[in-house]
PDB file of C-alpha atoms and ligand atoms in Angstrom:
ATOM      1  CA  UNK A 108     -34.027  -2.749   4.294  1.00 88.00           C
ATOM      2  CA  UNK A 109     -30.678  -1.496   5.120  1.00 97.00           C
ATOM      3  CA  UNK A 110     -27.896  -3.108   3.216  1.00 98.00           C
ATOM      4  CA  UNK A 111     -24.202  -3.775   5.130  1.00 98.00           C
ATOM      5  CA  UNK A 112     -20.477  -4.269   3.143  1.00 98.00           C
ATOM      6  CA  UNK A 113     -17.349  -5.569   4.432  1.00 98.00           C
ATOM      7  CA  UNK A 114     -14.494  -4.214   2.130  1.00 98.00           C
ATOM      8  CA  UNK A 115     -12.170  -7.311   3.896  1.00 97.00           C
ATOM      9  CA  UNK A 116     -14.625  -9.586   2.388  1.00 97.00           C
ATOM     10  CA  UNK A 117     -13.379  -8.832  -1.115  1.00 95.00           C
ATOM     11  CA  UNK A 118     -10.043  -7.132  -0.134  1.00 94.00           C
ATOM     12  CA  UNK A 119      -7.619  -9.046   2.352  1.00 94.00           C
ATOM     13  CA  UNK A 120      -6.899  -6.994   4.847  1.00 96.00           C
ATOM     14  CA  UNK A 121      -8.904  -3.997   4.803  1.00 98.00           C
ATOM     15  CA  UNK A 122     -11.481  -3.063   7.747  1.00 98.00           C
ATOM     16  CA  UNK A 123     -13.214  -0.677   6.282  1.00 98.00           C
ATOM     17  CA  UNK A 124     -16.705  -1.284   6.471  1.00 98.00           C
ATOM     18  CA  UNK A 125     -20.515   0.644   5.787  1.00 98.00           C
ATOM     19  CA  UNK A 126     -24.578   0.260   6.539  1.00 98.00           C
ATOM     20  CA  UNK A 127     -26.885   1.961   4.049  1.00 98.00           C
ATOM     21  CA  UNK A 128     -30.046   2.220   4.046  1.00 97.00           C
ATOM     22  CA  UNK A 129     -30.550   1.224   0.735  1.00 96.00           C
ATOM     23  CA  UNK A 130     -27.910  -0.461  -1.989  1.00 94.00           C
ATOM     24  CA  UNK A 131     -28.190   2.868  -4.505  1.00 96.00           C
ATOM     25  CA  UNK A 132     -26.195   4.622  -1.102  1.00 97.00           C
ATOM     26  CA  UNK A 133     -24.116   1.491  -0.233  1.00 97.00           C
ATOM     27  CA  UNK A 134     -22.480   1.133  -4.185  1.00 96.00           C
ATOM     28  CA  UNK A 135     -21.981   4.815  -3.690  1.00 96.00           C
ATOM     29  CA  UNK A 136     -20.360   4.975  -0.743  1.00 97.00           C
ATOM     30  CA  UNK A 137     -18.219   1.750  -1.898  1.00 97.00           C
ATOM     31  CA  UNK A 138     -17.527   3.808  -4.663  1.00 96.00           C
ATOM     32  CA  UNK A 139     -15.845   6.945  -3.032  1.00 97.00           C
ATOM     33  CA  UNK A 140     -14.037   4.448  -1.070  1.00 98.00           C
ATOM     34  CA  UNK A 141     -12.502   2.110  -3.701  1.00 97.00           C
ATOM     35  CA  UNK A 142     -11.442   5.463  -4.997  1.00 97.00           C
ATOM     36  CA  UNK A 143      -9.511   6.750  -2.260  1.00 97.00           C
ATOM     37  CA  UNK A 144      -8.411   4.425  -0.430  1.00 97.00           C
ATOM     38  CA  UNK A 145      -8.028   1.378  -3.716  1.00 96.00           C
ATOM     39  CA  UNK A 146      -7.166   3.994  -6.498  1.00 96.00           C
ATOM     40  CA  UNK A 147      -9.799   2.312  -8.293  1.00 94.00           C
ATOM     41  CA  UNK A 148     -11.769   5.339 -10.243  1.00 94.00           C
ATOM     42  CA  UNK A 149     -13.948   2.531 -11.336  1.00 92.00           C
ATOM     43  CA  UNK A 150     -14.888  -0.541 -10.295  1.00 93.00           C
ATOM     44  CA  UNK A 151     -13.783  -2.884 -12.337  1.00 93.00           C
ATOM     45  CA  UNK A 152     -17.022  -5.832 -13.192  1.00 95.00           C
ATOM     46  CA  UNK A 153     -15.430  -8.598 -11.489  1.00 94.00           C
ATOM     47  CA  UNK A 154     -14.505  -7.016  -8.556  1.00 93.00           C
ATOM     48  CA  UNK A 155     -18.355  -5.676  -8.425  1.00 94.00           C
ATOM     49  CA  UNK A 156     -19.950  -8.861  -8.757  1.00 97.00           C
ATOM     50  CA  UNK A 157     -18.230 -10.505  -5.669  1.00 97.00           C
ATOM     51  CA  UNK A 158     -18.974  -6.930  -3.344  1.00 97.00           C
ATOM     52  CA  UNK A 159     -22.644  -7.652  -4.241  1.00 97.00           C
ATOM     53  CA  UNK A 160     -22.183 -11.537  -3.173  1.00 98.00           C
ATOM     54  CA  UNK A 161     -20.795  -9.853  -0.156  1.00 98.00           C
ATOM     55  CA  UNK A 162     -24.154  -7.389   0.660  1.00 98.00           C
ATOM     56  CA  UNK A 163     -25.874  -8.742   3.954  1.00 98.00           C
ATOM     57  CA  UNK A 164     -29.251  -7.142   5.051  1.00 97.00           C
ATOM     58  CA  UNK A 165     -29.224  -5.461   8.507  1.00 94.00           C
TER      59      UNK A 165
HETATM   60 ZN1   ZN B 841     -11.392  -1.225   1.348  1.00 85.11          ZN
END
């Protein structure tokens, strides 16, 4: 099932959004984002466990 991410549901203001078809591509393309656009190189735990209380199916 393909998995959908809001970044503005975890990051006020921010409208960057992604589908994936499965959540090993979603975290990976959250990941490359948080990194450019957040300057986060890693995710930091907390901020991981409220983007996966954020994952919708599609
Ligand atoms: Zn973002």
């Amino acid at each position: 099932m393909a998995k959908k991410f809001a970044c503005g549901d975890v990051v006020d203001g921010c409208a960057w959004s992604i589908t994936a078809k499965d959540e090993e591509e979603l975290f990976q393309k959250i990941a490359e984002h948080a990194k450019d656009t957040h300057n986060m190189s890693e995710i930091p735990d907390e901020i991981l466990q409220k983007v996966k209380s954020k994952i919708t199916d599609v």
